[in-house]
Coordinates of C-alpha atoms and ligand atoms in Angstrom, one line a residue:
M1 CA 0.1 0.0 0.0
K2 CA 1.6 3.3 -1.1
D3 CA -1.1 5.8 -0.2
L4 CA -3.9 6.4 2.3
L5 CA -6.4 8.0 -0.1
R6 CA -9.6 6.8 1.6
T7 CA -10.7 5.0 4.8
A8 CA -11.5 1.9 2.8
D9 CA -7.8 1.5 1.8
L10 CA -7.0 0.2 5.2
S11 CA -7.1 -3.5 6.1
R12 CA -8.1 -4.5 9.7
G13 CA -4.3 -5.5 10.3
D14 CA -3.3 -2.0 9.1
V15 CA -5.7 -0.4 11.5
E16 CA -4.5 -2.6 14.4
L17 CA -0.8 -1.7 13.6
L18 CA -1.6 2.0 13.3
L19 CA -3.6 2.1 16.6
D20 CA -0.9 0.3 18.5
T21 CA 1.9 2.5 17.1
A22 CA -0.2 5.7 17.8
A23 CA -0.6 4.4 21.4
D24 CA 3.2 4.1 21.6
F25 CA 3.6 7.7 20.2
A26 CA 1.1 9.0 22.7
I27 CA 3.4 7.9 25.5
K28 CA 6.8 8.5 23.8
P29 CA 6.3 11.1 21.1
F30 CA 10.1 10.9 20.1
L31 CA 10.3 7.2 19.9
A32 CA 11.2 7.3 16.2
N33 CA 12.8 10.7 16.0
S34 CA 15.1 9.9 13.2
A35 CA 12.5 8.1 11.0
L36 CA 12.2 11.2 8.7
A37 CA 15.6 12.8 9.6
N38 CA 16.8 15.1 6.8
R39 CA 13.5 14.6 4.9
T40 CA 10.4 16.8 4.2
V41 CA 6.7 16.2 4.1
A42 CA 4.5 18.4 2.1
I43 CA 1.2 19.5 3.5
Y44 CA -1.1 21.0 0.9
M45 CA -4.5 22.3 2.0
T46 CA -7.1 24.1 0.0
K47 CA -9.5 24.2 2.9
P48 CA -8.9 25.6 6.5
S49 CA -7.6 23.4 9.3
T50 CA -6.6 23.7 12.9
R51 CA -6.1 20.1 14.0
T52 CA -5.0 18.3 10.9
R53 CA -2.5 21.0 9.9
L54 CA -0.9 21.4 13.4
A55 CA -1.0 17.6 14.1
S56 CA 0.6 16.8 10.8
E57 CA 3.4 19.4 11.2
S58 CA 4.1 18.3 14.8
A59 CA 4.0 14.6 13.7
V60 CA 6.7 15.3 11.0
A61 CA 8.8 17.2 13.5
A62 CA 8.6 14.4 16.1
L63 CA 9.8 11.9 13.4
G64 CA 12.8 14.2 12.8
G65 CA 11.6 15.7 9.5
T66 CA 10.6 19.1 8.4
P67 CA 7.0 19.9 7.2
I68 CA 6.4 22.1 4.2
F69 CA 3.0 23.8 4.4
I70 CA 1.5 24.8 1.2
R71 CA -1.7 26.9 1.0
G72 CA -4.3 26.3 -1.7
D73 CA -3.3 29.3 -3.8
D74 CA 0.4 29.0 -3.4
L75 CA 1.0 26.4 -6.1
Q76 CA 1.0 26.8 -9.9
I77 CA -2.1 24.5 -10.0
G78 CA -4.1 27.8 -9.7
R79 CA -2.5 29.0 -13.0
G80 CA -3.3 25.7 -14.9
E81 CA -0.4 23.4 -14.0
T82 CA -1.9 19.9 -13.8
I83 CA -2.3 17.8 -10.7
A84 CA -0.3 15.0 -12.3
D85 CA 2.7 17.4 -13.0
T86 CA 2.4 18.8 -9.5
A87 CA 2.4 15.3 -8.1
R88 CA 5.6 14.4 -10.0
I89 CA 7.4 17.6 -8.8
I90 CA 6.5 17.2 -5.1
S91 CA 7.7 13.5 -5.3
G92 CA 11.1 14.9 -6.2
Y93 CA 11.5 16.7 -3.0
A94 CA 9.3 15.3 -0.3
S95 CA 8.9 11.9 1.4
A96 CA 5.2 12.1 1.6
L97 CA 2.3 14.5 0.8
I98 CA -0.7 15.2 3.1
I99 CA -3.6 16.7 1.1
R100 CA -6.8 18.4 2.2
T101 CA -9.1 19.5 -0.5
F102 CA -12.6 19.2 -2.0
K103 CA -12.7 16.5 -4.6
Q104 CA -11.8 13.0 -3.8
S105 CA -10.8 12.5 -7.4
D106 CA -8.1 15.2 -7.1
V107 CA -6.6 13.2 -4.2
D108 CA -6.8 10.0 -6.2
E109 CA -5.0 11.7 -9.1
L110 CA -2.2 13.0 -6.9
G111 CA -1.8 9.5 -5.5
A112 CA -1.7 7.9 -8.9
N113 CA 0.9 10.3 -10.2
S114 CA 3.2 10.5 -7.2
T115 CA 6.0 8.1 -6.3
I116 CA 5.7 9.1 -2.6
P117 CA 2.9 8.2 -0.1
V118 CA -0.1 10.5 -0.5
I119 CA -2.3 10.9 2.6
N120 CA -6.0 12.1 2.5
G121 CA -6.2 14.9 5.2
L122 CA -10.0 15.3 4.4
T123 CA -12.0 15.6 1.3
D124 CA -15.8 16.2 0.7
D125 CA -16.2 12.4 0.8
D126 CA -13.9 11.0 3.5
H127 CA -11.6 11.8 6.5
P128 CA -9.5 8.7 7.2
T129 CA -6.9 10.1 9.5
Q130 CA -9.6 11.5 11.8
L131 CA -11.2 8.0 12.2
L132 CA -7.9 6.5 13.3
A133 CA -7.7 9.2 16.1
D134 CA -11.3 8.3 16.9
W135 CA -10.6 4.6 17.2
V136 CA -7.5 5.1 19.5
T137 CA -9.7 7.1 21.7
I138 CA -12.5 4.4 21.6
R139 CA -10.0 1.8 22.5
E140 CA -8.8 3.9 25.4
A141 CA -12.3 4.1 26.7
F142 CA -13.5 0.5 26.1
G143 CA -10.5 -1.7 25.4
R144 CA -10.2 -4.0 22.5
D145 CA -13.4 -6.0 23.2
I146 CA -16.2 -4.2 21.5
S147 CA -18.6 -7.0 21.3
G148 CA -22.2 -6.0 22.3
R149 CA -21.3 -2.3 21.8
K150 CA -23.0 0.1 19.4
F151 CA -21.2 3.0 17.8
T152 CA -23.5 5.8 16.7
Y153 CA -23.0 8.9 14.6
V154 CA -26.0 11.4 14.4
G155 CA -26.2 14.5 12.1
D156 CA -25.2 15.3 8.5
G157 CA -24.5 12.4 6.1
N158 CA -21.2 13.9 5.1
N159 CA -17.5 12.9 4.9
M160 CA -17.5 12.1 8.6
A161 CA -20.6 9.9 8.3
H162 CA -19.0 8.0 5.5
A163 CA -15.7 7.5 7.2
W164 CA -17.6 6.4 10.4
L165 CA -19.5 3.7 8.5
T166 CA -16.3 2.6 6.8
M167 CA -14.1 2.4 9.8
G168 CA -16.8 0.7 11.8
A169 CA -17.1 -1.9 9.0
I170 CA -13.4 -2.5 9.0
M171 CA -13.4 -3.0 12.9
G172 CA -16.3 -5.4 12.7
A173 CA -18.4 -3.1 14.9
H174 CA -22.1 -2.5 15.2
V175 CA -22.1 1.0 13.6
V176 CA -25.1 3.3 13.2
V177 CA -25.6 6.5 11.3
A178 CA -28.7 8.6 11.8
T179 CA -29.4 11.6 9.4
P180 CA -32.5 13.4 8.3
G181 CA -32.3 11.4 5.0
G182 CA -32.9 12.8 1.5
A183 CA -30.3 15.4 0.7
Y184 CA -28.6 14.8 4.1
A185 CA -28.3 11.0 3.9
P186 CA -24.9 9.5 3.4
E187 CA -23.9 8.8 -0.3
Q188 CA -25.3 5.5 -1.4
S189 CA -21.9 4.5 -2.7
A190 CA -20.3 5.0 0.7
V191 CA -23.0 2.9 2.4
A192 CA -22.6 0.2 -0.3
A193 CA -18.9 0.2 0.3
A194 CA -19.3 -0.2 4.0
L195 CA -21.8 -2.9 3.6
A196 CA -19.4 -4.8 1.3
I197 CA -16.7 -4.7 4.0
A198 CA -19.2 -5.6 6.7
E199 CA -20.2 -8.7 4.9
K200 CA -16.6 -10.0 5.4
S201 CA -15.7 -8.5 8.8
G202 CA -18.9 -9.4 10.5
A203 CA -19.8 -5.7 11.2
K204 CA -23.4 -4.6 11.5
I205 CA -24.3 -1.4 9.6
E206 CA -27.5 0.6 10.2
V207 CA -28.5 3.7 8.4
L208 CA -31.4 5.3 10.1
T209 CA -33.5 8.5 10.2
D210 CA -34.5 8.4 13.9
P211 CA -31.9 10.0 16.2
Q212 CA -33.6 8.5 19.4
E213 CA -33.5 5.0 18.0
A214 CA -29.8 5.5 16.9
A215 CA -28.9 6.8 20.4
K216 CA -30.6 4.1 22.3
D217 CA -28.0 2.0 24.3
A218 CA -25.1 3.3 22.2
S219 CA -21.6 3.2 23.7
V220 CA -20.5 6.2 21.5
L221 CA -22.6 9.1 20.3
Y222 CA -20.7 11.1 17.7
T223 CA -21.6 14.1 15.9
D224 CA -20.0 16.7 13.4
V225 CA -20.8 20.2 12.2
W226 CA -23.9 20.7 10.2
M227 CA -22.3 23.1 7.7
S228 CA -19.2 21.5 6.3
M229 CA -16.4 23.4 4.5
G230 CA -17.6 24.0 1.0
D231 CA -21.4 23.6 1.8
P232 CA -23.4 26.3 0.0
E233 CA -24.1 29.2 2.4
E234 CA -27.5 29.8 0.9
Q235 CA -28.6 26.3 2.2
R236 CA -27.7 27.0 5.8
A237 CA -31.2 27.8 7.0
T238 CA -32.8 24.9 5.4
K239 CA -30.1 22.5 6.4
L240 CA -30.0 23.6 10.0
A241 CA -33.8 23.3 10.3
A242 CA -33.7 19.7 8.9
L243 CA -30.9 18.8 11.3
A244 CA -32.3 20.4 14.4
P245 CA -33.9 17.0 15.7
F246 CA -30.4 15.5 15.4
A247 CA -28.7 17.8 18.0
V248 CA -26.9 16.0 20.7
T249 CA -28.5 17.2 23.9
Q250 CA -28.5 15.8 27.4
E251 CA -31.9 14.2 26.6
L252 CA -30.3 12.3 23.7
M253 CA -27.3 11.3 25.8
Q254 CA -29.6 9.9 28.5
L255 CA -30.8 7.2 26.0
T256 CA -27.2 5.9 25.5
A257 CA -25.4 3.2 27.5
S258 CA -24.6 3.8 31.2
D259 CA -20.8 4.0 30.3
S260 CA -21.2 5.9 27.1
I261 CA -18.9 8.6 25.7
F262 CA -19.6 11.7 23.5
M263 CA -17.2 12.2 20.5
H264 CA -16.8 15.1 18.0
C265 CA -14.0 15.6 15.4
L266 CA -14.2 19.3 15.9
P267 CA -14.5 22.2 15.2
A268 CA -17.8 22.3 17.2
H269 CA -20.7 24.8 17.3
R270 CA -22.1 24.6 20.8
G271 CA -25.8 25.1 20.8
E272 CA -26.0 23.8 17.2
E273 CA -25.1 20.2 16.6
V274 CA -24.3 19.7 20.3
A275 CA -25.3 21.2 23.6
A276 CA -22.5 22.9 25.6
E277 CA -23.3 20.7 28.6
V278 CA -22.7 17.6 26.6
I279 CA -19.5 18.6 24.8
D280 CA -18.1 20.1 27.9
G281 CA -19.6 17.5 30.2
E282 CA -17.9 14.5 31.9
R283 CA -18.7 12.0 29.0
S284 CA -17.0 14.0 26.4
V285 CA -13.6 12.7 25.1
I286 CA -13.1 15.5 22.5
W287 CA -9.7 16.6 23.9
R288 CA -8.2 13.2 23.8
E289 CA -9.6 12.6 20.4
A290 CA -7.9 15.9 19.2
F291 CA -4.6 14.9 21.0
H292 CA -4.6 11.6 19.0
R293 CA -4.7 13.4 15.7
R294 CA -0.9 13.9 16.1
T295 CA -0.2 10.3 17.4
T296 CA -2.1 8.7 14.6
I297 CA -0.8 10.9 11.8
Q298 CA 2.7 10.2 13.2
A299 CA 1.8 6.5 13.0
I300 CA 0.6 6.7 9.4
L301 CA 3.7 8.6 8.2
Y302 CA 5.9 6.1 10.1
H303 CA 4.5 3.0 8.6
L304 CA 3.6 4.3 5.1
V305 CA 7.0 5.7 4.4
R306 CA 8.5 2.4 5.6
G307 CA 6.1 0.5 3.3
E308 CA 4.6 -1.5 6.2
L309 CA 0.9 -1.2 5.4
S310 CA -0.7 -4.0 3.4
G311 CA -3.9 -2.3 2.2
N312 CA -7.5 -3.4 2.2
T313 CA -7.9 -7.2 1.7
F314 CA -11.7 -7.2 2.2
Ligands
CP1 N1 -11.1 17.4 12.9 C1 -10.4 18.2 12.0 O1 -10.1 17.7 10.9 O2 -10.1 19.4 12.4 P1 -9.5 20.5 11.5 O3 -10.5 20.9 10.4 O4 -9.2 21.7 12.4 O5 -8.2 20.0 10.8
NVA2 N1 -17.5 17.7 8.0 C1 -16.6 18.6 8.3 C2 -15.4 18.0 9.0 C3 -14.4 18.9 9.6 C4 -13.3 18.2 10.3 C5 -16.1 19.4 7.1 O1 -15.8 18.8 6.1 O2 -16.1 20.6 7.2

């Protein structure tokens, strides 16, 4: 496996390896501080980022390398240079490329035309590095045995919903996504891909439109912003009205399991997708989740650059 272009690229074994390495990097950040010595990692983002950018730059530094951050309009891509040519050029300087942008197909094209590992740092369709941080955090809360547990995401059927379904499928989990349906449902192709993995992993996938049913007895209640980067601003009022019943309130949390946790990839909008008393309450693990963005990106870089991930075998 050369690249991490989408969550579904990972095998169960890859995820296990990455989670274990991330747990090591959580305790000992400088355990492999010469893995990228004298090397650079390009981080190219055409959307804003707080966590992914800072976690990526910190991860590269902890591995002994130097990050090169490139903003969307810095490159000649904006003046017509092709993605393929750009990919070849970056491959000549850097040891890996982390890319955050809109279209998944642009990330795929960068991967296909690079000789270095390309890592998806979020697209409109997926957010694989986030899900690894989420699952290290889940493992810290519940251990390795997740049998009988239900992992629920409520809200918009966006990139996070897709990634939640896919990673849950890879982990063999009982994973639930509840959205208002229609325009806010997860993409059919993403659901189908998760179902295909679930058939082999033994995961149970449920796509619902009832937030209470989804929250009932869940071990994890996860949500994300209702307006994602790139969502048309003129749709805000309609979208927020449709999603209002999916807000994570104390009442919704009360339906979950007695040892449940609240998760959110952040940034959060208190009073919108989540009530302040939930996200700032005792069941919330958001700071640990955010902390693990660095440990997991460090693990991805470490193993991808060494060619130690096998790729999806589902
Ligand atoms: N969760 C996440 O990806 O955060 P940023 O958008 O700040 O990188
Ligand atoms: N769905 C959100 C995730 C942010 C980390 C977005 O794409 O903006």
